[in-house]
JSON list of C-alpha atoms in Angstrom, two decimals:
[
{"chain": "A", "resi": 25, "resn": "UNK", "atom": "CA", "xyz": [32.62, 43.48, 17.03]},
{"chain": "A", "resi": 26, "resn": "UNK", "atom": "CA", "xyz": [33.07, 46.14, 14.31]},
{"chain": "A", "resi": 27, "resn": "UNK", "atom": "CA", "xyz": [36.76, 45.26, 13.98]},
{"chain": "A", "resi": 28, "resn": "UNK", "atom": "CA", "xyz": [35.87, 41.68, 13.02]},
{"chain": "A", "resi": 29, "resn": "UNK", "atom": "CA", "xyz": [33.35, 42.98, 10.49]},
{"chain": "A", "resi": 30, "resn": "UNK", "atom": "CA", "xyz": [35.90, 45.32, 8.89]},
{"chain": "A", "resi": 31, "resn": "UNK", "atom": "CA", "xyz": [38.47, 42.51, 8.80]},
{"chain": "A", "resi": 32, "resn": "UNK", "atom": "CA", "xyz": [35.98, 40.29, 6.97]},
{"chain": "A", "resi": 33, "resn": "UNK", "atom": "CA", "xyz": [35.33, 43.08, 4.43]},
{"chain": "A", "resi": 34, "resn": "UNK", "atom": "CA", "xyz": [39.06, 43.51, 3.90]},
{"chain": "A", "resi": 35, "resn": "UNK", "atom": "CA", "xyz": [39.44, 39.78, 3.38]},
{"chain": "A", "resi": 36, "resn": "UNK", "atom": "CA", "xyz": [36.73, 39.85, 0.70]},
{"chain": "A", "resi": 37, "resn": "UNK", "atom": "CA", "xyz": [38.26, 42.93, -0.94]},
{"chain": "A", "resi": 38, "resn": "UNK", "atom": "CA", "xyz": [41.68, 41.29, -0.91]},
{"chain": "A", "resi": 39, "resn": "UNK", "atom": "CA", "xyz": [40.30, 38.29, -2.79]},
{"chain": "A", "resi": 40, "resn": "UNK", "atom": "CA", "xyz": [38.75, 40.61, -5.38]},
{"chain": "A", "resi": 41, "resn": "UNK", "atom": "CA", "xyz": [42.03, 42.52, -5.83]},
{"chain": "A", "resi": 42, "resn": "UNK", "atom": "CA", "xyz": [43.95, 39.28, -6.14]},
{"chain": "A", "resi": 43, "resn": "UNK", "atom": "CA", "xyz": [41.69, 38.11, -8.98]},
{"chain": "A", "resi": 44, "resn": "UNK", "atom": "CA", "xyz": [42.22, 41.40, -10.85]},
{"chain": "A", "resi": 45, "resn": "UNK", "atom": "CA", "xyz": [45.98, 41.40, -10.30]},
{"chain": "A", "resi": 46, "resn": "UNK", "atom": "CA", "xyz": [46.37, 38.03, -11.99]},
{"chain": "A", "resi": 47, "resn": "UNK", "atom": "CA", "xyz": [45.70, 39.73, -15.32]},
{"chain": "A", "resi": 48, "resn": "UNK", "atom": "CA", "xyz": [48.54, 42.23, -14.95]},
{"chain": "A", "resi": 49, "resn": "UNK", "atom": "CA", "xyz": [51.18, 40.03, -13.30]},
{"chain": "A", "resi": 50, "resn": "UNK", "atom": "CA", "xyz": [52.68, 38.85, -16.64]},
{"chain": "A", "resi": 51, "resn": "UNK", "atom": "CA", "xyz": [53.42, 42.50, -17.56]},
{"chain": "A", "resi": 52, "resn": "UNK", "atom": "CA", "xyz": [55.37, 43.27, -14.36]},
{"chain": "A", "resi": 53, "resn": "UNK", "atom": "CA", "xyz": [59.05, 42.85, -13.71]},
{"chain": "A", "resi": 54, "resn": "UNK", "atom": "CA", "xyz": [60.08, 39.72, -11.84]},
{"chain": "A", "resi": 55, "resn": "UNK", "atom": "CA", "xyz": [60.81, 41.57, -8.58]},
{"chain": "A", "resi": 56, "resn": "UNK", "atom": "CA", "xyz": [57.52, 43.51, -8.70]},
{"chain": "A", "resi": 57, "resn": "UNK", "atom": "CA", "xyz": [55.59, 40.34, -9.47]},
{"chain": "A", "resi": 58, "resn": "UNK", "atom": "CA", "xyz": [57.20, 38.51, -6.53]},
{"chain": "A", "resi": 59, "resn": "UNK", "atom": "CA", "xyz": [56.59, 41.39, -4.09]},
{"chain": "A", "resi": 60, "resn": "UNK", "atom": "CA", "xyz": [52.97, 41.79, -5.11]},
{"chain": "A", "resi": 61, "resn": "UNK", "atom": "CA", "xyz": [52.29, 38.06, -4.95]},
{"chain": "A", "resi": 62, "resn": "UNK", "atom": "CA", "xyz": [53.90, 37.83, -1.52]},
{"chain": "A", "resi": 63, "resn": "UNK", "atom": "CA", "xyz": [51.84, 40.74, -0.19]},
{"chain": "A", "resi": 64, "resn": "UNK", "atom": "CA", "xyz": [48.52, 39.47, -1.50]},
{"chain": "A", "resi": 65, "resn": "UNK", "atom": "CA", "xyz": [48.98, 35.77, -0.80]},
{"chain": "A", "resi": 66, "resn": "UNK", "atom": "CA", "xyz": [50.87, 35.84, 2.50]},
{"chain": "A", "resi": 67, "resn": "UNK", "atom": "CA", "xyz": [51.34, 39.21, 4.25]},
{"chain": "A", "resi": 68, "resn": "UNK", "atom": "CA", "xyz": [47.80, 40.60, 3.98]},
{"chain": "A", "resi": 69, "resn": "UNK", "atom": "CA", "xyz": [46.02, 37.29, 4.82]},
{"chain": "A", "resi": 70, "resn": "UNK", "atom": "CA", "xyz": [48.33, 36.77, 7.82]},
{"chain": "A", "resi": 71, "resn": "UNK", "atom": "CA", "xyz": [47.62, 40.29, 9.08]},
{"chain": "A", "resi": 72, "resn": "UNK", "atom": "CA", "xyz": [43.86, 39.76, 8.71]},
{"chain": "A", "resi": 73, "resn": "UNK", "atom": "CA", "xyz": [44.02, 36.47, 10.62]},
{"chain": "A", "resi": 74, "resn": "UNK", "atom": "CA", "xyz": [45.92, 38.24, 13.41]},
{"chain": "A", "resi": 75, "resn": "UNK", "atom": "CA", "xyz": [43.36, 41.09, 13.51]},
{"chain": "A", "resi": 76, "resn": "UNK", "atom": "CA", "xyz": [40.46, 38.62, 13.66]},
{"chain": "A", "resi": 77, "resn": "UNK", "atom": "CA", "xyz": [42.12, 36.56, 16.42]},
{"chain": "A", "resi": 78, "resn": "UNK", "atom": "CA", "xyz": [42.93, 39.68, 18.44]},
{"chain": "A", "resi": 79, "resn": "UNK", "atom": "CA", "xyz": [39.37, 40.97, 18.12]},
{"chain": "A", "resi": 80, "resn": "UNK", "atom": "CA", "xyz": [38.01, 37.58, 19.24]},
{"chain": "A", "resi": 81, "resn": "UNK", "atom": "CA", "xyz": [40.36, 37.58, 22.22]},
{"chain": "A", "resi": 82, "resn": "UNK", "atom": "CA", "xyz": [39.34, 41.12, 23.18]},
{"chain": "A", "resi": 83, "resn": "UNK", "atom": "CA", "xyz": [35.66, 40.20, 22.94]},
{"chain": "A", "resi": 84, "resn": "UNK", "atom": "CA", "xyz": [36.28, 37.20, 25.23]},
{"chain": "A", "resi": 85, "resn": "UNK", "atom": "CA", "xyz": [38.02, 39.40, 27.80]},
{"chain": "A", "resi": 86, "resn": "UNK", "atom": "CA", "xyz": [35.24, 42.00, 27.70]},
{"chain": "A", "resi": 87, "resn": "UNK", "atom": "CA", "xyz": [32.58, 39.31, 28.18]},
{"chain": "A", "resi": 88, "resn": "UNK", "atom": "CA", "xyz": [34.56, 37.89, 31.12]},
{"chain": "A", "resi": 89, "resn": "UNK", "atom": "CA", "xyz": [34.68, 41.31, 32.79]},
{"chain": "A", "resi": 90, "resn": "UNK", "atom": "CA", "xyz": [30.96, 41.82, 32.20]},
{"chain": "A", "resi": 91, "resn": "UNK", "atom": "CA", "xyz": [30.29, 38.43, 33.76]},
{"chain": "A", "resi": 92, "resn": "UNK", "atom": "CA", "xyz": [32.38, 39.41, 36.79]},
{"chain": "A", "resi": 93, "resn": "UNK", "atom": "CA", "xyz": [30.41, 42.65, 37.09]},
{"chain": "A", "resi": 94, "resn": "UNK", "atom": "CA", "xyz": [27.08, 40.79, 36.84]},
{"chain": "A", "resi": 95, "resn": "UNK", "atom": "CA", "xyz": [28.13, 38.38, 39.60]},
{"chain": "A", "resi": 96, "resn": "UNK", "atom": "CA", "xyz": [28.68, 41.37, 41.87]},
{"chain": "A", "resi": 97, "resn": "UNK", "atom": "CA", "xyz": [25.16, 42.71, 41.22]},
{"chain": "A", "resi": 98, "resn": "UNK", "atom": "CA", "xyz": [22.97, 39.65, 40.70]},
{"chain": "A", "resi": 99, "resn": "UNK", "atom": "CA", "xyz": [20.22, 39.27, 43.29]},
{"chain": "A", "resi": 100, "resn": "UNK", "atom": "CA", "xyz": [20.84, 36.22, 45.45]},
{"chain": "A", "resi": 101, "resn": "UNK", "atom": "CA", "xyz": [18.15, 33.55, 45.71]},
{"chain": "A", "resi": 102, "resn": "UNK", "atom": "CA", "xyz": [18.87, 32.37, 49.24]},
{"chain": "A", "resi": 103, "resn": "UNK", "atom": "CA", "xyz": [17.80, 28.96, 50.52]},
{"chain": "A", "resi": 104, "resn": "UNK", "atom": "CA", "xyz": [18.98, 26.30, 52.95]},
{"chain": "A", "resi": 105, "resn": "UNK", "atom": "CA", "xyz": [21.38, 24.09, 51.00]},
{"chain": "A", "resi": 106, "resn": "UNK", "atom": "CA", "xyz": [22.53, 20.56, 51.87]},
{"chain": "A", "resi": 107, "resn": "UNK", "atom": "CA", "xyz": [26.17, 21.07, 50.94]},
{"chain": "A", "resi": 108, "resn": "UNK", "atom": "CA", "xyz": [26.93, 17.32, 51.02]},
{"chain": "A", "resi": 109, "resn": "UNK", "atom": "CA", "xyz": [24.46, 16.83, 48.17]},
{"chain": "A", "resi": 110, "resn": "UNK", "atom": "CA", "xyz": [25.57, 19.91, 46.24]},
{"chain": "A", "resi": 111, "resn": "UNK", "atom": "CA", "xyz": [29.26, 18.95, 46.33]},
{"chain": "A", "resi": 112, "resn": "UNK", "atom": "CA", "xyz": [28.39, 15.39, 45.31]},
{"chain": "A", "resi": 113, "resn": "UNK", "atom": "CA", "xyz": [26.56, 16.75, 42.24]},
{"chain": "A", "resi": 114, "resn": "UNK", "atom": "CA", "xyz": [29.52, 18.95, 41.30]},
{"chain": "A", "resi": 115, "resn": "UNK", "atom": "CA", "xyz": [31.87, 15.95, 41.63]},
{"chain": "A", "resi": 116, "resn": "UNK", "atom": "CA", "xyz": [29.60, 13.88, 39.40]},
{"chain": "A", "resi": 117, "resn": "UNK", "atom": "CA", "xyz": [29.95, 16.50, 36.67]},
{"chain": "A", "resi": 118, "resn": "UNK", "atom": "CA", "xyz": [33.74, 16.14, 36.97]},
{"chain": "A", "resi": 119, "resn": "UNK", "atom": "CA", "xyz": [33.66, 12.34, 37.12]},
{"chain": "A", "resi": 120, "resn": "UNK", "atom": "CA", "xyz": [35.23, 11.78, 33.68]},
{"chain": "A", "resi": 121, "resn": "UNK", "atom": "CA", "xyz": [38.15, 14.15, 34.28]},
{"chain": "A", "resi": 122, "resn": "UNK", "atom": "CA", "xyz": [38.80, 12.65, 37.70]},
{"chain": "A", "resi": 123, "resn": "UNK", "atom": "CA", "xyz": [38.76, 9.11, 36.31]},
{"chain": "A", "resi": 124, "resn": "UNK", "atom": "CA", "xyz": [41.23, 10.08, 33.58]},
{"chain": "A", "resi": 125, "resn": "UNK", "atom": "CA", "xyz": [43.62, 11.46, 36.20]},
{"chain": "A", "resi": 126, "resn": "UNK", "atom": "CA", "xyz": [42.97, 8.73, 38.78]},
{"chain": "A", "resi": 127, "resn": "UNK", "atom": "CA", "xyz": [41.86, 11.26, 41.39]},
{"chain": "A", "resi": 128, "resn": "UNK", "atom": "CA", "xyz": [40.78, 10.09, 44.82]},
{"chain": "A", "resi": 129, "resn": "UNK", "atom": "CA", "xyz": [38.30, 12.43, 46.51]},
{"chain": "A", "resi": 130, "resn": "UNK", "atom": "CA", "xyz": [37.46, 12.52, 50.19]},
{"chain": "A", "resi": 131, "resn": "UNK", "atom": "CA", "xyz": [34.46, 14.55, 51.40]},
{"chain": "A", "resi": 132, "resn": "UNK", "atom": "CA", "xyz": [33.90, 15.14, 55.11]},
{"chain": "A", "resi": 133, "resn": "UNK", "atom": "CA", "xyz": [30.46, 15.81, 56.57]},
{"chain": "A", "resi": 134, "resn": "UNK", "atom": "CA", "xyz": [29.60, 19.27, 55.30]},
{"chain": "A", "resi": 135, "resn": "UNK", "atom": "CA", "xyz": [27.19, 21.46, 57.28]},
{"chain": "A", "resi": 136, "resn": "UNK", "atom": "CA", "xyz": [24.25, 23.02, 55.45]},
{"chain": "A", "resi": 137, "resn": "UNK", "atom": "CA", "xyz": [24.37, 26.74, 54.72]},
{"chain": "A", "resi": 138, "resn": "UNK", "atom": "CA", "xyz": [21.82, 29.36, 53.78]},
{"chain": "A", "resi": 139, "resn": "UNK", "atom": "CA", "xyz": [23.06, 30.69, 50.46]},
{"chain": "A", "resi": 140, "resn": "UNK", "atom": "CA", "xyz": [22.43, 31.04, 46.73]},
{"chain": "A", "resi": 141, "resn": "UNK", "atom": "CA", "xyz": [22.52, 27.56, 45.20]},
{"chain": "A", "resi": 142, "resn": "UNK", "atom": "CA", "xyz": [23.83, 28.65, 41.80]},
{"chain": "A", "resi": 143, "resn": "UNK", "atom": "CA", "xyz": [26.63, 30.61, 43.44]},
{"chain": "A", "resi": 144, "resn": "UNK", "atom": "CA", "xyz": [27.65, 27.65, 45.62]},
{"chain": "A", "resi": 145, "resn": "UNK", "atom": "CA", "xyz": [27.70, 25.40, 42.56]},
{"chain": "A", "resi": 146, "resn": "UNK", "atom": "CA", "xyz": [29.90, 27.88, 40.69]},
{"chain": "A", "resi": 147, "resn": "UNK", "atom": "CA", "xyz": [32.29, 28.26, 43.62]},
{"chain": "A", "resi": 148, "resn": "UNK", "atom": "CA", "xyz": [32.82, 24.54, 44.10]},
{"chain": "A", "resi": 149, "resn": "UNK", "atom": "CA", "xyz": [32.88, 23.85, 40.37]},
{"chain": "A", "resi": 150, "resn": "UNK", "atom": "CA", "xyz": [35.72, 26.35, 39.87]},
{"chain": "A", "resi": 151, "resn": "UNK", "atom": "CA", "xyz": [37.72, 25.21, 42.90]},
{"chain": "A", "resi": 152, "resn": "UNK", "atom": "CA", "xyz": [37.35, 21.51, 42.16]},
{"chain": "A", "resi": 153, "resn": "UNK", "atom": "CA", "xyz": [38.07, 21.96, 38.45]},
{"chain": "A", "resi": 154, "resn": "UNK", "atom": "CA", "xyz": [41.29, 23.76, 39.37]},
{"chain": "A", "resi": 155, "resn": "UNK", "atom": "CA", "xyz": [42.21, 21.02, 41.81]},
{"chain": "A", "resi": 156, "resn": "UNK", "atom": "CA", "xyz": [41.78, 18.36, 39.11]},
{"chain": "A", "resi": 157, "resn": "UNK", "atom": "CA", "xyz": [43.39, 20.33, 36.27]},
{"chain": "A", "resi": 158, "resn": "UNK", "atom": "CA", "xyz": [46.53, 21.24, 38.19]},
{"chain": "A", "resi": 159, "resn": "UNK", "atom": "CA", "xyz": [47.39, 17.90, 39.77]},
{"chain": "A", "resi": 160, "resn": "UNK", "atom": "CA", "xyz": [50.97, 16.67, 39.58]},
{"chain": "A", "resi": 161, "resn": "UNK", "atom": "CA", "xyz": [51.69, 14.16, 36.83]},
{"chain": "A", "resi": 162, "resn": "UNK", "atom": "CA", "xyz": [54.10, 12.11, 38.95]},
{"chain": "A", "resi": 163, "resn": "UNK", "atom": "CA", "xyz": [51.66, 10.99, 41.67]},
{"chain": "A", "resi": 164, "resn": "UNK", "atom": "CA", "xyz": [48.00, 9.95, 42.08]},
{"chain": "A", "resi": 165, "resn": "UNK", "atom": "CA", "xyz": [45.72, 12.90, 42.67]},
{"chain": "A", "resi": 166, "resn": "UNK", "atom": "CA", "xyz": [44.06, 13.46, 46.01]},
{"chain": "A", "resi": 167, "resn": "UNK", "atom": "CA", "xyz": [41.39, 16.05, 46.80]},
{"chain": "A", "resi": 168, "resn": "UNK", "atom": "CA", "xyz": [39.98, 16.55, 50.30]},
{"chain": "A", "resi": 169, "resn": "UNK", "atom": "CA", "xyz": [36.89, 18.68, 51.02]},
{"chain": "A", "resi": 170, "resn": "UNK", "atom": "CA", "xyz": [36.20, 19.68, 54.62]},
{"chain": "A", "resi": 171, "resn": "UNK", "atom": "CA", "xyz": [34.29, 22.34, 56.55]},
{"chain": "A", "resi": 172, "resn": "UNK", "atom": "CA", "xyz": [33.90, 23.83, 60.02]},
{"chain": "A", "resi": 173, "resn": "UNK", "atom": "CA", "xyz": [30.87, 25.63, 61.37]},
{"chain": "A", "resi": 174, "resn": "UNK", "atom": "CA", "xyz": [31.48, 28.71, 63.51]},
{"chain": "A", "resi": 175, "resn": "UNK", "atom": "CA", "xyz": [28.94, 30.90, 65.33]},
{"chain": "A", "resi": 176, "resn": "UNK", "atom": "CA", "xyz": [28.75, 33.52, 62.58]},
{"chain": "A", "resi": 177, "resn": "UNK", "atom": "CA", "xyz": [30.04, 31.72, 59.50]},
{"chain": "A", "resi": 178, "resn": "UNK", "atom": "CA", "xyz": [30.99, 28.37, 57.96]},
{"chain": "A", "resi": 179, "resn": "UNK", "atom": "CA", "xyz": [34.41, 27.73, 56.48]},
{"chain": "A", "resi": 180, "resn": "UNK", "atom": "CA", "xyz": [34.96, 25.33, 53.56]},
{"chain": "A", "resi": 181, "resn": "UNK", "atom": "CA", "xyz": [38.32, 23.93, 52.41]},
{"chain": "A", "resi": 182, "resn": "UNK", "atom": "CA", "xyz": [39.29, 22.31, 49.10]},
{"chain": "A", "resi": 183, "resn": "UNK", "atom": "CA", "xyz": [42.73, 20.73, 49.49]},
{"chain": "A", "resi": 184, "resn": "UNK", "atom": "CA", "xyz": [44.75, 18.96, 46.80]},
{"chain": "A", "resi": 185, "resn": "UNK", "atom": "CA", "xyz": [48.20, 17.39, 46.49]},
{"chain": "A", "resi": 186, "resn": "UNK", "atom": "CA", "xyz": [48.89, 18.96, 43.11]},
{"chain": "A", "resi": 187, "resn": "UNK", "atom": "CA", "xyz": [51.61, 21.14, 41.64]},
{"chain": "A", "resi": 188, "resn": "UNK", "atom": "CA", "xyz": [51.20, 23.91, 44.14]},
{"chain": "A", "resi": 189, "resn": "UNK", "atom": "CA", "xyz": [51.81, 27.62, 43.62]},
{"chain": "A", "resi": 190, "resn": "UNK", "atom": "CA", "xyz": [55.01, 29.58, 44.15]},
{"chain": "A", "resi": 191, "resn": "UNK", "atom": "CA", "xyz": [54.93, 31.83, 47.22]},
{"chain": "A", "resi": 192, "resn": "UNK", "atom": "CA", "xyz": [55.30, 35.00, 45.16]},
{"chain": "A", "resi": 193, "resn": "UNK", "atom": "CA", "xyz": [52.31, 34.02, 42.98]},
{"chain": "A", "resi": 194, "resn": "UNK", "atom": "CA", "xyz": [49.85, 33.16, 45.76]},
{"chain": "A", "resi": 195, "resn": "UNK", "atom": "CA", "xyz": [48.70, 36.79, 46.31]},
{"chain": "A", "resi": 196, "resn": "UNK", "atom": "CA", "xyz": [47.95, 37.11, 42.57]},
{"chain": "A", "resi": 197, "resn": "UNK", "atom": "CA", "xyz": [45.68, 34.11, 42.05]},
{"chain": "A", "resi": 198, "resn": "UNK", "atom": "CA", "xyz": [42.39, 36.01, 42.53]},
{"chain": "A", "resi": 199, "resn": "UNK", "atom": "CA", "xyz": [43.29, 38.79, 40.08]},
{"chain": "A", "resi": 200, "resn": "UNK", "atom": "CA", "xyz": [41.24, 38.80, 36.83]},
{"chain": "A", "resi": 201, "resn": "UNK", "atom": "CA", "xyz": [43.02, 37.17, 33.87]},
{"chain": "A", "resi": 202, "resn": "UNK", "atom": "CA", "xyz": [45.88, 36.09, 36.14]},
{"chain": "A", "resi": 203, "resn": "UNK", "atom": "CA", "xyz": [47.24, 32.62, 35.46]},
{"chain": "A", "resi": 204, "resn": "UNK", "atom": "CA", "xyz": [50.27, 31.38, 37.36]},
{"chain": "A", "resi": 205, "resn": "UNK", "atom": "CA", "xyz": [52.62, 28.46, 36.88]},
{"chain": "A", "resi": 206, "resn": "UNK", "atom": "CA", "xyz": [52.80, 26.25, 33.80]},
{"chain": "A", "resi": 207, "resn": "UNK", "atom": "CA", "xyz": [50.22, 27.26, 31.19]},
{"chain": "A", "resi": 208, "resn": "UNK", "atom": "CA", "xyz": [49.05, 23.89, 29.86]},
{"chain": "A", "resi": 209, "resn": "UNK", "atom": "CA", "xyz": [45.35, 24.15, 30.72]},
{"chain": "A", "resi": 210, "resn": "UNK", "atom": "CA", "xyz": [42.75, 26.05, 28.72]},
{"chain": "A", "resi": 211, "resn": "UNK", "atom": "CA", "xyz": [41.14, 29.05, 30.37]},
{"chain": "A", "resi": 212, "resn": "UNK", "atom": "CA", "xyz": [41.08, 32.83, 30.67]},
{"chain": "A", "resi": 213, "resn": "UNK", "atom": "CA", "xyz": [42.24, 33.08, 34.27]},
{"chain": "A", "resi": 214, "resn": "UNK", "atom": "CA", "xyz": [38.86, 34.29, 35.54]},
{"chain": "A", "resi": 215, "resn": "UNK", "atom": "CA", "xyz": [37.63, 31.32, 37.59]},
{"chain": "A", "resi": 216, "resn": "UNK", "atom": "CA", "xyz": [39.10, 32.42, 40.92]},
{"chain": "A", "resi": 217, "resn": "UNK", "atom": "CA", "xyz": [38.03, 36.03, 40.34]},
{"chain": "A", "resi": 218, "resn": "UNK", "atom": "CA", "xyz": [34.47, 34.72, 39.95]},
{"chain": "A", "resi": 219, "resn": "UNK", "atom": "CA", "xyz": [34.86, 32.68, 43.14]},
{"chain": "A", "resi": 220, "resn": "UNK", "atom": "CA", "xyz": [36.02, 35.73, 45.07]},
{"chain": "A", "resi": 221, "resn": "UNK", "atom": "CA", "xyz": [33.12, 37.85, 43.80]},
{"chain": "A", "resi": 222, "resn": "UNK", "atom": "CA", "xyz": [30.56, 35.19, 44.76]},
{"chain": "A", "resi": 223, "resn": "UNK", "atom": "CA", "xyz": [32.08, 34.60, 48.19]},
{"chain": "A", "resi": 224, "resn": "UNK", "atom": "CA", "xyz": [32.04, 38.33, 48.92]},
{"chain": "A", "resi": 225, "resn": "UNK", "atom": "CA", "xyz": [28.35, 38.45, 47.96]},
{"chain": "A", "resi": 226, "resn": "UNK", "atom": "CA", "xyz": [27.86, 35.93, 50.77]},
{"chain": "A", "resi": 227, "resn": "UNK", "atom": "CA", "xyz": [29.65, 38.08, 53.35]},
{"chain": "A", "resi": 228, "resn": "UNK", "atom": "CA", "xyz": [32.69, 35.85, 53.15]},
{"chain": "A", "resi": 229, "resn": "UNK", "atom": "CA", "xyz": [36.38, 35.81, 52.41]},
{"chain": "A", "resi": 230, "resn": "UNK", "atom": "CA", "xyz": [38.41, 33.43, 50.23]},
{"chain": "A", "resi": 231, "resn": "UNK", "atom": "CA", "xyz": [42.12, 32.70, 50.57]},
{"chain": "A", "resi": 232, "resn": "UNK", "atom": "CA", "xyz": [44.78, 30.28, 49.43]},
{"chain": "A", "resi": 233, "resn": "UNK", "atom": "CA", "xyz": [47.62, 28.39, 51.07]},
{"chain": "A", "resi": 234, "resn": "UNK", "atom": "CA", "xyz": [50.06, 26.60, 48.82]},
{"chain": "A", "resi": 235, "resn": "UNK", "atom": "CA", "xyz": [53.52, 25.09, 48.55]},
{"chain": "A", "resi": 236, "resn": "UNK", "atom": "CA", "xyz": [55.20, 24.68, 45.18]},
{"chain": "A", "resi": 237, "resn": "UNK", "atom": "CA", "xyz": [55.05, 20.97, 44.27]},
{"chain": "A", "resi": 238, "resn": "UNK", "atom": "CA", "xyz": [53.36, 20.38, 47.62]},
{"chain": "A", "resi": 239, "resn": "UNK", "atom": "CA", "xyz": [49.69, 21.02, 46.95]},
{"chain": "A", "resi": 240, "resn": "UNK", "atom": "CA", "xyz": [47.18, 23.81, 47.49]},
{"chain": "A", "resi": 241, "resn": "UNK", "atom": "CA", "xyz": [44.27, 24.53, 49.82]},
{"chain": "A", "resi": 242, "resn": "UNK", "atom": "CA", "xyz": [41.58, 27.04, 48.93]},
{"chain": "A", "resi": 243, "resn": "UNK", "atom": "CA", "xyz": [39.37, 28.11, 51.82]},
{"chain": "A", "resi": 244, "resn": "UNK", "atom": "CA", "xyz": [36.34, 30.37, 51.94]},
{"chain": "A", "resi": 245, "resn": "UNK", "atom": "CA", "xyz": [33.70, 31.46, 54.42]},
{"chain": "A", "resi": 246, "resn": "UNK", "atom": "CA", "xyz": [29.96, 31.90, 54.05]},
{"chain": "A", "resi": 247, "resn": "UNK", "atom": "CA", "xyz": [28.25, 34.21, 56.54]},
{"chain": "A", "resi": 248, "resn": "UNK", "atom": "CA", "xyz": [25.23, 32.82, 58.36]},
{"chain": "A", "resi": 249, "resn": "UNK", "atom": "CA", "xyz": [23.52, 36.22, 58.35]},
{"chain": "A", "resi": 250, "resn": "UNK", "atom": "CA", "xyz": [23.81, 37.54, 54.80]},
{"chain": "A", "resi": 251, "resn": "UNK", "atom": "CA", "xyz": [22.05, 40.75, 55.78]},
{"chain": "A", "resi": 252, "resn": "UNK", "atom": "CA", "xyz": [25.20, 41.82, 57.60]},
{"chain": "A", "resi": 253, "resn": "UNK", "atom": "CA", "xyz": [27.25, 41.60, 54.41]},
{"chain": "A", "resi": 254, "resn": "UNK", "atom": "CA", "xyz": [30.50, 41.83, 56.38]},
{"chain": "A", "resi": 255, "resn": "UNK", "atom": "CA", "xyz": [33.42, 39.65, 55.28]},
{"chain": "A", "resi": 256, "resn": "UNK", "atom": "CA", "xyz": [34.59, 37.07, 57.79]},
{"chain": "A", "resi": 257, "resn": "UNK", "atom": "CA", "xyz": [38.30, 36.18, 57.91]}
]
């Protein structure tokens, strides 16, 4: 970003000024010398660090929004997917985190769906990562994955026994950059927004049921006929 470039130029210029000022410091009054030293050695560098960090943060947010926009437009590569196998592969990628947190996972027989494989991987990766990251510290973690097949759509559920979400925060969880509860896990708060965008591309709906300190269940539907493009509740 241009702001980061200008901040880098200012940092370089500040170093040049500081070198030149050293020659005149002995000729200044004590108060002037202290003020100038403080400005050049602390105030200006701190301000430049803040500008650089803010520009980096803004760039991250912009890239996250662009990614959300791309998910809403990307052409789907639809195929028949064995969801049992796909979920098993996602769980294998999370194996280390689950072992560290002593998580027990139960996966029911999952029906196959016709969908975009990359999208399904992203959906389950986000939901299962959340389930693992927000488990309660005072009890062993449990995650249960189930599904039901209906005439027009299939519903998947990812249930955990974690911290849960306060009732007033549940409607906010799919908003971009929205993070609820205790903020002790890295992230930008975009994972569930991505999930919602991908589910909608598959003619589906995603929702959440949760009880504070009682666990959370995320559910979503995938339409059998993607040509209809109508969300299923």
